[in-house]
Coordinates of N, CA and C in Angstrom, one line a residue:
M705 N 27.4 -2.9 31.5 CA 26.9 -2.2 30.3 C 25.7 -2.9 29.7
T706 N 25.6 -4.2 29.9 CA 24.5 -4.9 29.4 C 23.2 -4.6 30.1
D707 N 23.3 -4.0 31.4 CA 22.1 -3.7 32.2 C 21.6 -2.3 31.8
M708 N 22.3 -1.5 31.0 CA 21.9 -0.2 30.6 C 20.7 -0.3 29.6
P709 N 19.7 0.6 29.7 CA 18.7 0.6 28.6 C 19.3 0.9 27.3
P710 N 18.7 0.4 26.2 CA 19.3 0.5 24.9 C 19.6 2.0 24.5
V711 N 18.7 2.9 24.8 CA 18.9 4.3 24.5 C 20.2 4.8 25.2
A712 N 20.3 4.5 26.5 CA 21.5 4.9 27.3 C 22.8 4.4 26.7
H713 N 22.7 3.1 26.3 CA 23.9 2.4 25.7 C 24.3 3.1 24.4
E714 N 23.3 3.4 23.6 CA 23.6 4.1 22.3 C 24.1 5.5 22.5
E715 N 23.6 6.2 23.5 CA 24.0 7.6 23.8 C 25.5 7.5 24.3
L716 N 25.8 6.6 25.1 CA 27.1 6.5 25.7 C 28.1 6.1 24.6
T717 N 27.8 5.2 23.7 CA 28.6 4.8 22.6 C 28.9 6.0 21.7
E718 N 27.9 6.7 21.4 CA 28.0 7.9 20.5 C 28.9 8.9 21.1
L719 N 28.8 9.2 22.4 CA 29.6 10.2 23.0 C 31.1 9.7 23.1
V720 N 31.3 8.5 23.4 CA 32.7 8.0 23.4 C 33.3 8.0 21.9
R721 N 32.5 7.8 20.9 CA 33.0 7.8 19.6 C 33.4 9.3 19.2
R722 N 32.7 10.2 19.7 CA 32.9 11.6 19.3 C 34.0 12.3 20.1
A723 N 34.3 11.8 21.3 CA 35.2 12.4 22.3 C 36.4 11.6 22.6
P724 N 37.6 12.0 22.3 CA 38.8 11.3 22.6 C 39.1 11.2 24.1
L725 N 38.5 12.1 24.9 CA 38.8 12.2 26.3 C 37.5 12.4 27.1
S726 N 37.3 11.5 28.1 CA 36.2 11.7 29.0 C 36.6 11.5 30.4
F727 N 35.9 12.2 31.3 CA 36.3 12.1 32.7 C 35.1 12.5 33.6
V728 N 35.1 12.0 34.8 CA 34.2 12.5 35.8 C 34.9 13.6 36.6
G729 N 34.3 14.8 36.7 CA 35.0 15.9 37.3 C 34.1 16.8 38.1
T730 N 34.7 17.7 38.9 CA 34.0 18.6 39.8 C 34.4 20.0 39.4
V731 N 33.4 20.9 39.2 CA 33.6 22.3 38.9 C 34.2 23.0 40.1
T732 N 35.4 23.6 39.9 CA 36.0 24.4 41.0 C 35.9 25.9 40.8
R733 N 35.6 26.3 39.5 CA 35.5 27.7 39.2 C 34.7 27.9 37.9
V734 N 33.9 28.9 37.8 CA 33.1 29.2 36.6 C 33.5 30.5 36.1
G735 N 33.6 30.7 34.8 CA 34.0 31.9 34.2 C 35.5 32.2 34.3
G736 N 36.3 31.2 34.6 CA 37.7 31.3 34.7 C 38.5 30.3 33.9
T737 N 39.8 30.3 34.1 CA 40.6 29.4 33.3 C 41.9 29.1 34.1
S738 N 42.5 28.0 33.8 CA 43.8 27.7 34.4 C 44.9 27.9 33.3
L739 N 44.5 28.4 32.2 CA 45.4 28.6 31.0 C 45.5 30.0 30.6
A740 N 46.7 30.6 30.5 CA 46.8 31.9 30.0 C 46.5 32.0 28.5
A741 N 46.6 30.9 27.8 CA 46.3 30.8 26.4 C 44.8 31.0 26.0
V742 N 43.9 30.9 27.0 CA 42.5 31.1 26.7 C 42.3 32.6 26.8
P743 N 41.8 33.3 25.8 CA 41.7 34.7 25.8 C 40.6 35.2 26.8
A744 N 40.8 36.5 27.2 CA 39.9 37.0 28.2 C 38.4 37.0 27.8
E745 N 38.2 37.3 26.5 CA 36.8 37.3 26.0 C 36.1 35.9 26.1
A746 N 37.0 34.9 26.2 CA 36.4 33.5 26.2 C 36.1 33.1 27.7
R747 N 36.5 33.9 28.6 CA 36.3 33.6 30.0 C 35.0 34.1 30.5
N748 N 34.0 33.3 30.3 CA 32.6 33.6 30.7 C 32.0 32.4 31.3
D749 N 30.6 32.5 31.5 CA 30.0 31.4 32.2 C 29.9 30.1 31.4
R750 N 30.5 30.1 30.1 CA 30.6 28.9 29.3 C 32.0 28.3 29.5
T751 N 32.8 28.9 30.4 CA 34.2 28.4 30.7 C 34.2 28.0 32.1
A752 N 34.7 26.8 32.4 CA 34.8 26.3 33.8 C 36.1 25.6 34.0
V753 N 36.7 25.8 35.2 CA 37.8 25.0 35.7 C 37.3 23.8 36.4
V754 N 37.7 22.6 36.0 CA 37.1 21.3 36.5 C 38.3 20.5 37.0
R755 N 38.1 20.0 38.2 CA 39.1 19.0 38.8 C 38.7 17.6 38.3
V756 N 39.6 16.9 37.7 CA 39.4 15.6 37.2 C 39.4 14.6 38.4
D757 N 38.2 14.0 38.6 CA 38.1 13.0 39.7 C 38.5 11.6 39.2
Q758 N 38.1 11.3 38.0 CA 38.4 10.0 37.4 C 38.4 10.0 35.9
V759 N 39.4 9.5 35.3 CA 39.5 9.5 33.8 C 38.7 8.2 33.4
L760 N 37.8 8.4 32.4 CA 36.9 7.4 31.9 C 37.5 6.7 30.7
H761 N 38.0 7.5 29.7 CA 38.9 7.0 28.6 C 39.7 8.2 28.1
A762 N 40.9 7.8 27.6 CA 41.8 8.9 27.2 C 42.9 8.3 26.4
P763 N 43.6 9.1 25.6 CA 44.8 8.7 24.9 C 45.9 8.5 26.0
E764 N 46.9 7.7 25.7 CA 47.9 7.3 26.7 C 48.5 8.5 27.4
A765 N 48.7 9.7 26.7 CA 49.4 10.8 27.4 C 48.5 11.5 28.5
F766 N 47.2 11.2 28.5 CA 46.3 11.9 29.4 C 45.6 10.9 30.4
R767 N 46.1 9.7 30.5 CA 45.5 8.8 31.4 C 45.7 9.0 32.9
Q768 N 46.7 9.9 33.2 CA 47.0 10.2 34.6 C 46.5 11.6 35.0
L769 N 45.4 12.0 34.4 CA 44.9 13.4 34.7 C 44.2 13.5 36.1
A770 N 43.8 12.4 36.7 CA 43.0 12.4 37.9 C 43.8 13.3 39.0
G771 N 43.0 14.2 39.6 CA 43.6 15.1 40.6 C 44.1 16.5 40.0
N772 N 44.1 16.6 38.7 CA 44.5 17.8 38.0 C 43.3 18.6 37.6
E773 N 43.5 19.9 37.4 CA 42.5 20.8 36.9 C 42.6 21.0 35.4
V774 N 41.5 21.1 34.7 CA 41.5 21.4 33.3 C 40.5 22.5 33.0
T775 N 40.7 23.2 32.0 CA 39.8 24.3 31.6 C 38.8 23.7 30.6
V776 N 37.5 23.8 30.8 CA 36.5 23.2 29.9 C 35.7 24.3 29.3
Q777 N 35.7 24.4 27.9 CA 34.8 25.3 27.2 C 33.5 24.5 27.1
L778 N 32.5 24.9 27.9 CA 31.3 24.2 28.0 C 30.5 24.3 26.7
S779 N 29.8 23.2 26.4 CA 29.0 23.2 25.2 C 27.8 24.1 25.3
P780 N 27.4 24.9 24.3 CA 26.2 25.7 24.3 C 25.0 24.9 24.3
D781 N 25.1 23.6 24.0 CA 23.9 22.7 24.0 C 23.6 22.1 25.3
A782 N 24.6 22.3 26.3 CA 24.4 21.7 27.6 C 24.1 22.8 28.6
G783 N 23.5 22.5 29.7 CA 23.1 23.4 30.7 C 24.3 24.1 31.4
P784 N 24.1 25.2 32.1 CA 25.2 25.9 32.8 C 25.6 25.1 34.0
M785 N 26.7 25.3 34.6 CA 27.2 24.6 35.7 C 27.7 25.6 36.8
G786 N 27.6 25.1 38.0 CA 28.0 25.9 39.2 C 29.2 25.3 39.9
V787 N 29.8 26.0 40.7 CA 30.9 25.5 41.6 C 30.4 24.3 42.4
G788 N 31.1 23.2 42.4 CA 30.7 22.0 43.2 C 29.9 21.0 42.4
D789 N 29.4 21.5 41.2 CA 28.7 20.5 40.3 C 29.6 19.4 39.8
R790 N 29.1 18.3 39.7 CA 29.9 17.1 39.3 C 29.2 16.5 38.1
A791 N 30.0 16.0 37.1 CA 29.4 15.5 35.9 C 30.4 14.6 35.2
A792 N 30.0 13.8 34.2 CA 30.9 13.1 33.3 C 31.0 14.0 32.0
F793 N 32.2 14.4 31.8 CA 32.5 15.3 30.6 C 33.1 14.5 29.5
F794 N 32.6 14.8 28.3 CA 33.1 14.2 27.1 C 33.7 15.3 26.2
T795 N 35.0 15.2 25.9 CA 35.6 16.4 25.4 C 36.6 16.1 24.3
Q796 N 36.9 17.2 23.6 CA 38.0 17.2 22.5 C 39.0 18.2 23.0
G797 N 40.3 18.0 22.5 CA 41.4 18.9 22.9 C 41.2 20.3 22.3
M798 N 41.6 21.3 23.1 CA 41.5 22.7 22.7 C 42.9 23.3 22.8
V799 N 43.5 23.3 24.0 CA 44.8 23.9 24.2 C 45.6 23.0 25.1
Y800 N 46.8 22.7 24.8 CA 47.7 21.9 25.6 C 49.1 22.6 25.7
G801 N 49.5 22.9 26.9 CA 50.8 23.6 27.1 C 51.1 23.5 28.5
E802 N 51.0 24.6 29.2 CA 51.2 24.6 30.7 C 50.1 23.9 31.4
G803 N 49.0 23.7 30.7 CA 47.9 22.9 31.3 C 47.1 22.4 30.2
L804 N 45.9 21.9 30.5 CA 45.0 21.3 29.4 C 43.7 22.1 29.4
G805 N 43.4 22.5 28.1 CA 42.1 23.0 27.9 C 41.3 22.2 26.9
V806 N 40.1 21.9 27.2 CA 39.3 21.0 26.3 C 37.9 21.7 26.0
T807 N 37.4 21.2 24.9 CA 36.1 21.7 24.4 C 35.1 20.5 24.7
E808 N 34.0 20.8 25.4 CA 33.0 19.8 25.7 C 32.1 19.5 24.5
V809 N 32.0 18.2 24.2 CA 31.1 17.8 23.1 C 29.8 17.1 23.7
G810 N 29.8 16.8 25.0 CA 28.7 16.1 25.6 C 28.9 16.0 27.1
R811 N 27.8 15.7 27.8 CA 27.8 15.7 29.2 C 26.8 14.7 29.7
L812 N 27.1 14.0 30.7 CA 26.1 13.1 31.4 C 26.2 13.4 32.9
P813 N 25.1 13.1 33.7 CA 25.3 13.2 35.1 C 26.3 12.1 35.6
A814 N 27.0 12.5 36.6 CA 28.0 11.5 37.1 C 27.4 10.2 37.5
E815 N 26.2 10.3 38.0 CA 25.5 9.1 38.5 C 25.1 8.1 37.3
A816 N 25.0 8.7 36.1 CA 24.5 8.0 34.9 C 25.6 7.0 34.5
V817 N 26.9 7.3 34.8 CA 28.0 6.4 34.4 C 28.5 5.6 35.6
Q818 N 28.1 5.8 36.8 CA 28.7 5.2 37.9 C 28.5 3.7 37.9
H819 N 27.3 3.2 37.5 CA 27.1 1.7 37.5 C 28.1 1.1 36.5
H820 N 28.3 1.7 35.4 CA 29.2 1.2 34.4 C 30.7 1.2 34.9
V821 N 31.0 2.3 35.6 CA 32.4 2.5 36.1 C 32.6 1.5 37.2
S822 N 31.7 1.2 38.0 CA 31.9 0.3 39.1 C 32.1 -1.2 38.7
L823 N 31.6 -1.5 37.5 CA 31.7 -2.8 36.9 C 33.0 -3.0 36.1
A824 N 33.6 -1.9 35.7 CA 34.8 -1.9 34.8 C 36.1 -2.3 35.6
A825 N 36.9 -3.1 34.9 CA 38.2 -3.4 35.5 C 39.2 -2.3 35.0
T826 N 39.8 -1.6 36.0 CA 40.7 -0.5 35.6 C 42.1 -0.9 35.9
T827 N 42.9 -1.1 34.9 CA 44.3 -1.5 35.0 C 45.1 -0.5 34.2
A828 N 46.4 -0.8 34.0 CA 47.2 0.1 33.2 C 46.7 0.2 31.7
D829 N 46.1 -0.9 31.3 CA 45.6 -1.0 29.9 C 44.1 -0.9 29.8
E830 N 43.4 -1.0 30.9 CA 42.0 -1.0 30.9 C 41.5 0.3 31.6
Q831 N 40.5 0.9 31.0 CA 39.9 2.1 31.7 C 38.4 1.8 31.7
P832 N 37.6 2.6 32.5 CA 36.2 2.3 32.6 C 35.4 2.2 31.3
F833 N 35.8 2.9 30.3 CA 35.1 2.9 29.0 C 35.9 2.1 27.9
S834 N 36.9 1.3 28.3 CA 37.6 0.5 27.4 C 36.7 -0.5 26.6
S835 N 35.8 -1.0 27.3 CA 34.9 -2.0 26.6 C 34.0 -1.3 25.6
V836 N 33.6 0.0 25.9 CA 32.9 0.8 24.9 C 33.7 1.1 23.7
Q837 N 35.0 1.4 23.9 CA 35.9 1.7 22.8 C 36.1 0.4 21.9
R838 N 36.2 -0.7 22.6 CA 36.3 -2.0 21.8 C 35.1 -2.2 21.0
E839 N 33.9 -2.0 21.5 CA 32.7 -2.2 20.8 C 32.7 -1.3 19.6
I840 N 33.1 0.0 19.7 CA 33.2 0.9 18.6 C 34.1 0.4 17.5
R841 N 35.3 -0.1 17.9 CA 36.2 -0.6 17.0 C 35.6 -1.8 16.2
H842 N 34.9 -2.7 17.0 CA 34.3 -3.9 16.4 C 33.1 -3.4 15.4
Q843 N 32.4 -2.4 15.8 CA 31.3 -1.9 14.9 C 32.0 -1.4 13.6
D844 N 33.0 -0.6 13.7 CA 33.7 -0.1 12.6 C 34.3 -1.2 11.7
L845 N 34.9 -2.2 12.3 CA 35.4 -3.3 11.5 C 34.4 -4.0 10.7
A846 N 33.2 -4.3 11.4 CA 32.1 -5.0 10.7 C 31.6 -4.1 9.5
A847 N 31.5 -2.8 9.7 CA 31.0 -2.0 8.7 C 32.0 -1.9 7.5
H848 N 33.3 -1.9 7.8 CA 34.3 -1.9 6.8 C 34.3 -3.2 6.0
A849 N 34.2 -4.3 6.7 CA 34.1 -5.7 6.1 C 32.9 -5.8 5.2
A850 N 31.8 -5.2 5.6 CA 30.6 -5.2 4.7 C 30.8 -4.4 3.4
E851 N 31.7 -3.5 3.4 CA 32.0 -2.7 2.2 C 33.0 -3.4 1.3
A852 N 33.8 -4.4 1.8 CA 34.8 -5.0 1.0 C 34.2 -5.9 0.0
D853 N 34.9 -6.1 -1.1 CA 34.4 -7.0 -2.2 C 34.7 -8.5 -1.9
A854 N 35.7 -8.8 -1.0 CA 35.9 -10.1 -0.6 C 36.6 -10.1 0.8
V855 N 36.3 -11.1 1.6 CA 37.0 -11.2 2.9 C 37.5 -12.7 3.0
V856 N 38.8 -12.9 3.2 CA 39.4 -14.2 3.2 C 40.3 -14.4 4.3
V857 N 40.6 -15.6 4.7 CA 41.6 -16.0 5.6 C 42.7 -16.6 4.7
G858 N 44.0 -16.2 4.9 CA 45.0 -16.8 4.1 C 46.4 -16.4 4.5
T859 N 47.4 -17.1 3.9 CA 48.8 -16.9 4.3 C 49.6 -16.4 3.0
V860 N 50.4 -15.4 3.3 CA 51.2 -14.8 2.2 C 52.3 -15.8 1.8
V861 N 52.3 -16.2 0.5 CA 53.3 -17.2 0.0 C 54.2 -16.7 -1.0
G862 N 54.0 -15.4 -1.4 CA 54.9 -14.8 -2.4 C 54.7 -13.3 -2.4
L863 N 55.8 -12.6 -2.8 CA 55.8 -11.1 -2.9 C 56.6 -10.7 -4.1
E864 N 56.1 -9.8 -4.9 CA 56.9 -9.3 -6.0 C 56.4 -7.9 -6.4
R865 N 57.3 -7.1 -7.0 CA 56.9 -5.8 -7.5 C 56.0 -6.0 -8.7
A866 N 54.9 -5.3 -8.8 CA 53.9 -5.5 -9.8 C 54.3 -4.7 -11.1
G867 N 54.1 -5.4 -12.2 CA 54.3 -4.7 -13.5 C 55.7 -4.8 -14.0
G868 N 56.7 -5.3 -13.2 CA 58.0 -5.5 -13.7 C 58.8 -4.2 -13.7
A869 N 60.0 -4.2 -14.3 CA 61.0 -3.1 -14.2 C 60.4 -1.8 -14.9
D870 N 59.7 -1.9 -16.0 CA 59.2 -0.7 -16.7 C 58.4 0.1 -15.8
R871 N 57.4 -0.6 -15.1 CA 56.5 0.1 -14.1 C 57.3 0.7 -13.0
A872 N 58.3 -0.1 -12.5 CA 59.1 0.4 -11.3 C 59.9 1.6 -11.7
D873 N 60.4 1.7 -12.9 CA 61.2 2.9 -13.3 C 60.4 4.2 -13.4
R874 N 59.1 4.1 -13.5 CA 58.3 5.3 -13.6 C 57.8 5.8 -12.2
R875 N 58.3 5.1 -11.1 CA 57.9 5.5 -9.8 C 58.5 6.9 -9.5
S876 N 57.7 7.7 -8.7 CA 58.1 9.0 -8.2 C 58.0 9.0 -6.7
E877 N 58.4 10.1 -6.1 CA 58.4 10.2 -4.7 C 57.1 9.9 -4.1
H878 N 56.0 10.2 -4.7 CA 54.7 10.0 -4.2 C 53.9 8.8 -4.9
S879 N 54.6 8.1 -5.6 CA 54.0 6.9 -6.3 C 53.7 5.9 -5.2
P880 N 52.6 5.1 -5.4 CA 52.2 4.0 -4.5 C 53.2 2.9 -4.5
D881 N 54.0 2.7 -5.6 CA 55.0 1.6 -5.7 C 54.3 0.3 -5.5
W882 N 53.4 0.0 -6.4 CA 52.6 -1.2 -6.3 C 53.4 -2.5 -6.3
W883 N 53.1 -3.3 -5.3 CA 53.6 -4.7 -5.2 C 52.4 -5.6 -5.2
R884 N 52.7 -6.9 -5.4 CA 51.7 -7.9 -5.5 C 52.1 -9.1 -4.5
A885 N 51.1 -9.4 -3.7 CA 51.2 -10.5 -2.7 C 50.4 -11.7 -3.2
A886 N 51.0 -12.9 -3.1 CA 50.3 -14.1 -3.4 C 49.8 -14.7 -2.1
I887 N 48.5 -14.8 -1.9 CA 47.9 -15.2 -0.7 C 47.2 -16.6 -0.9
A888 N 47.7 -17.6 -0.2 CA 47.1 -18.9 -0.2 C 45.8 -18.9 0.6
V889 N 44.7 -19.0 0.0 CA 43.4 -18.8 0.7 C 43.0 -20.1 1.4
T890 N 42.7 -20.0 2.7 CA 42.2 -21.2 3.4 C 40.8 -21.1 3.8
R891 N 40.2 -19.9 3.7 CA 38.8 -19.7 4.0 C 38.3 -18.5 3.3
V892 N 37.2 -18.6 2.6 CA 36.5 -17.5 2.0 C 35.3 -17.1 2.8
E893 N 35.3 -16.0 3.5 CA 34.2 -15.6 4.3 C 33.2 -14.8 3.5
S894 N 33.6 -14.1 2.5 CA 32.6 -13.4 1.7 C 33.2 -13.1 0.3
G895 N 32.4 -12.9 -0.7 CA 32.9 -12.5 -2.0 C 33.1 -13.8 -2.9
R896 N 33.3 -13.5 -4.1 CA 33.5 -14.6 -5.1 C 35.0 -14.8 -5.3
V897 N 35.5 -15.8 -4.6 CA 37.0 -16.1 -4.8 C 37.0 -17.6 -5.1
N898 N 37.5 -17.9 -6.3 CA 37.6 -19.3 -6.7 C 39.0 -19.8 -6.8
D899 N 40.0 -18.9 -6.7 CA 41.4 -19.4 -6.8 C 41.9 -19.8 -5.4
A900 N 42.7 -20.8 -5.4 CA 43.4 -21.3 -4.1 C 44.4 -20.3 -3.7
T901 N 45.1 -19.7 -4.7 CA 46.1 -18.6 -4.4 C 45.6 -17.4 -5.1
L902 N 45.6 -16.3 -4.4 CA 45.0 -15.0 -4.8 C 46.0 -14.0 -5.0
A903 N 46.0 -13.2 -6.1 CA 47.0 -12.1 -6.3 C 46.3 -10.8 -5.7
V904 N 47.1 -10.1 -4.9 CA 46.5 -8.9 -4.2 C 47.5 -7.8 -4.3
L905 N 47.1 -6.7 -4.8 CA 48.0 -5.5 -4.9 C 48.0 -4.8 -3.6
Y906 N 49.2 -4.1 -3.3 CA 49.2 -3.2 -2.2 C 50.3 -2.1 -2.4
P907 N 50.1 -0.9 -1.9 CA 51.2 0.1 -2.1 C 52.3 -0.1 -1.1
N908 N 53.5 -0.3 -1.6 CA 54.6 -0.5 -0.8 C 55.3 0.8 -0.3
S909 N 54.8 1.9 -0.9 CA 55.4 3.2 -0.6 C 55.2 3.5 0.9
R910 N 56.2 4.3 1.4 CA 56.1 4.8 2.8 C 55.6 6.3 2.8
D911 N 55.2 6.7 1.7 CA 54.7 8.1 1.6 C 53.5 8.2 2.6
A912 N 53.3 9.5 3.1 CA 52.2 9.7 4.1 C 50.9 9.2 3.6
H913 N 50.6 9.2 2.3 CA 49.3 8.8 1.8 C 49.1 7.3 1.9
Y914 N 50.2 6.5 2.0 CA 50.2 5.1 1.9 C 50.7 4.3 3.1
Y915 N 51.4 5.0 4.0 CA 52.2 4.3 5.0 C 51.4 3.4 5.9
R916 N 50.1 3.8 6.1 CA 49.3 3.0 7.0 C 48.6 1.8 6.4
V917 N 48.6 1.7 5.0 CA 48.0 0.6 4.3 C 48.9 -0.6 4.6
P918 N 48.3 -1.8 4.9 CA 49.0 -3.0 5.2 C 50.1 -3.3 4.2
K919 N 51.3 -3.7 4.6 CA 52.3 -4.2 3.8 C 52.5 -5.7 4.1
P920 N 52.0 -6.6 3.3 CA 52.1 -8.1 3.6 C 53.5 -8.5 3.7
K921 N 53.7 -9.5 4.6 CA 55.1 -10.1 4.8 C 55.0 -11.6 4.5
A922 N 56.1 -12.1 4.0 CA 56.2 -13.5 3.7 C 55.8 -14.4 4.9
G923 N 54.9 -15.3 4.7 CA 54.5 -16.2 5.8 C 53.4 -15.6 6.7
Q924 N 53.0 -14.4 6.4 CA 52.0 -13.8 7.3 C 50.6 -14.4 7.1
E925 N 50.0 -14.8 8.1 CA 48.6 -15.3 8.1 C 47.7 -14.2 8.6
G926 N 46.5 -14.1 8.0 CA 45.6 -13.1 8.5 C 44.3 -13.1 7.9
L927 N 43.5 -12.2 8.3 CA 42.1 -12.0 7.8 C 42.3 -10.8 6.8
W928 N 42.0 -10.9 5.6 CA 42.2 -9.9 4.6 C 40.9 -9.4 4.0
L929 N 40.7 -8.1 4.1 CA 39.6 -7.4 3.6 C 40.0 -6.8 2.3
L930 N 39.4 -7.3 1.2 CA 40.0 -7.0 -0.1 C 39.0 -6.2 -0.9
H931 N 39.5 -5.3 -1.8 CA 38.7 -4.4 -2.7 C 39.1 -4.7 -4.1
A932 N 38.1 -4.7 -5.0 CA 38.3 -5.0 -6.4 C 39.1 -3.9 -7.0
T933 N 40.1 -4.3 -7.8 CA 41.0 -3.3 -8.4 C 40.2 -2.6 -9.6
Q934 N 40.6 -1.4 -9.9 CA 39.9 -0.6 -10.9 C 40.7 -0.3 -12.1
D935 N 40.1 -0.1 -13.2 CA 40.7 0.4 -14.4 C 42.0 -0.4 -14.8
D936 N 43.1 0.2 -15.0 CA 44.3 -0.5 -15.5 C 44.9 -1.3 -14.5
Q937 N 44.5 -1.2 -13.2 CA 45.1 -2.0 -12.1 C 44.6 -3.5 -12.3
R938 N 43.5 -3.7 -12.9 CA 42.9 -5.0 -13.0 C 43.8 -6.0 -13.7
E939 N 44.7 -5.5 -14.6 CA 45.6 -6.4 -15.3 C 46.7 -6.9 -14.4
L940 N 46.9 -6.3 -13.2 CA 47.9 -6.7 -12.3 C 47.4 -7.7 -11.2
A941 N 46.2 -7.5 -10.8 CA 45.6 -8.4 -9.8 C 44.1 -8.1 -9.6
P942 N 43.3 -9.0 -9.2 CA 41.8 -8.8 -9.1 C 41.5 -8.0 -7.9
Y943 N 42.3 -8.0 -6.9 CA 42.0 -7.3 -5.6 C 43.2 -6.5 -5.1
E944 N 42.9 -5.6 -4.2 CA 44.0 -4.7 -3.6 C 43.7 -4.4 -2.2
L945 N 44.7 -4.0 -1.5 CA 44.6 -3.5 -0.1 C 44.8 -2.0 -0.2
I946 N 43.8 -1.2 0.3 CA 43.9 0.2 0.2 C 43.6 1.0 1.5
H947 N 43.2 0.3 2.6 CA 42.7 0.9 3.8 C 43.5 0.3 5.0
P948 N 43.8 1.1 6.0 CA 44.6 0.6 7.1 C 44.0 -0.6 7.8
E949 N 42.7 -0.8 7.7 CA 42.0 -1.9 8.4 C 41.9 -3.1 7.5
D950 N 42.5 -3.1 6.3 CA 42.3 -4.2 5.4 C 43.0 -5.5 5.9
Y951 N 44.0 -5.4 6.8 CA 44.5 -6.6 7.4 C 44.1 -6.7 8.9
Q952 N 43.7 -7.9 9.3 CA 43.3 -8.1 10.7 C 43.9 -9.5 11.1
P953 N 44.1 -9.6 12.4 CA 44.5 -11.0 12.9 C 43.3 -11.9 12.7
V954 N 43.6 -13.2 12.5 CA 42.6 -14.2 12.2 C 41.5 -14.2 13.2
H955 N 41.8 -14.0 14.5 CA 40.8 -14.1 15.5 C 39.7 -13.0 15.4
K956 N 39.9 -12.0 14.6 CA 38.9 -11.0 14.4 C 37.7 -11.5 13.5
L957 N 37.9 -12.7 12.9 CA 36.8 -13.3 12.2 C 35.6 -13.5 13.1
A958 N 35.9 -13.9 14.3 CA 34.8 -14.1 15.3 C 34.0 -12.8 15.5
V959 N 34.7 -11.6 15.5 CA 34.0 -10.3 15.6 C 33.0 -10.1 14.5
L960 N 33.5 -10.4 13.2 CA 32.6 -10.2 12.1 C 31.4 -11.2 12.1
R961 N 31.6 -12.4 12.6 CA 30.5 -13.3 12.6 C 29.5 -13.0 13.7
E962 N 29.9 -12.4 14.8 CA 29.0 -12.0 15.8 C 28.1 -10.9 15.4
R963 N 28.5 -10.1 14.4 CA 27.8 -8.9 14.0 C 27.1 -9.1 12.6
R964 N 26.9 -10.3 12.2 CA 26.1 -10.5 11.0 C 24.6 -10.3 11.2

């Protein structure tokens, strides 16, 4: 990947970011479909049946697609394809049932990804574009950390419901159920943090709106990406956890420092 020209690297990263599934495939039929769910009016030269030769990156459920045929709704921004043509397809899901139908969001010549594919270690957990996916996650983490009001390394030394019984009694089904974690700070990476032990709010609710937000546990050490509390929440704690990525393992500190 490091041998690729910068523009090619950026293009590949953007395609992987946009597409949850990519593969090298060979067109076996144009204007057809392997799915009854695709309506007849959609079966034109912008629809192709493609044999998957190699999966480049995919969710767990689709990692074993090699050798299968999928129906691809070709992008109007990409050129037409003929039987026997081979390419790297970057796609989003369209129909899944008796087979798989996908919508193309981008395409590269198969040869354009071959060098990267040949260097990649492919195991049960690693695919040819796994390193690109990691890079995207690292970019997103660095961007999120840059938006945080403070980033610290610390250990949870206390947990309590915020605001006491009166506040707890007013909880509803969709209430965040605010709790407060006491975090003993061992390193301040960014932000103005002067206290050795920091009070941090978090929603303890399992409601769909909150269930992915980190729920600190006693004794848990981590890298905490903190956001300044707003309005009446300020009386409860100076910072809060509000995003799924607000807790990270301590070793992710190296990721942030590499991207400064």
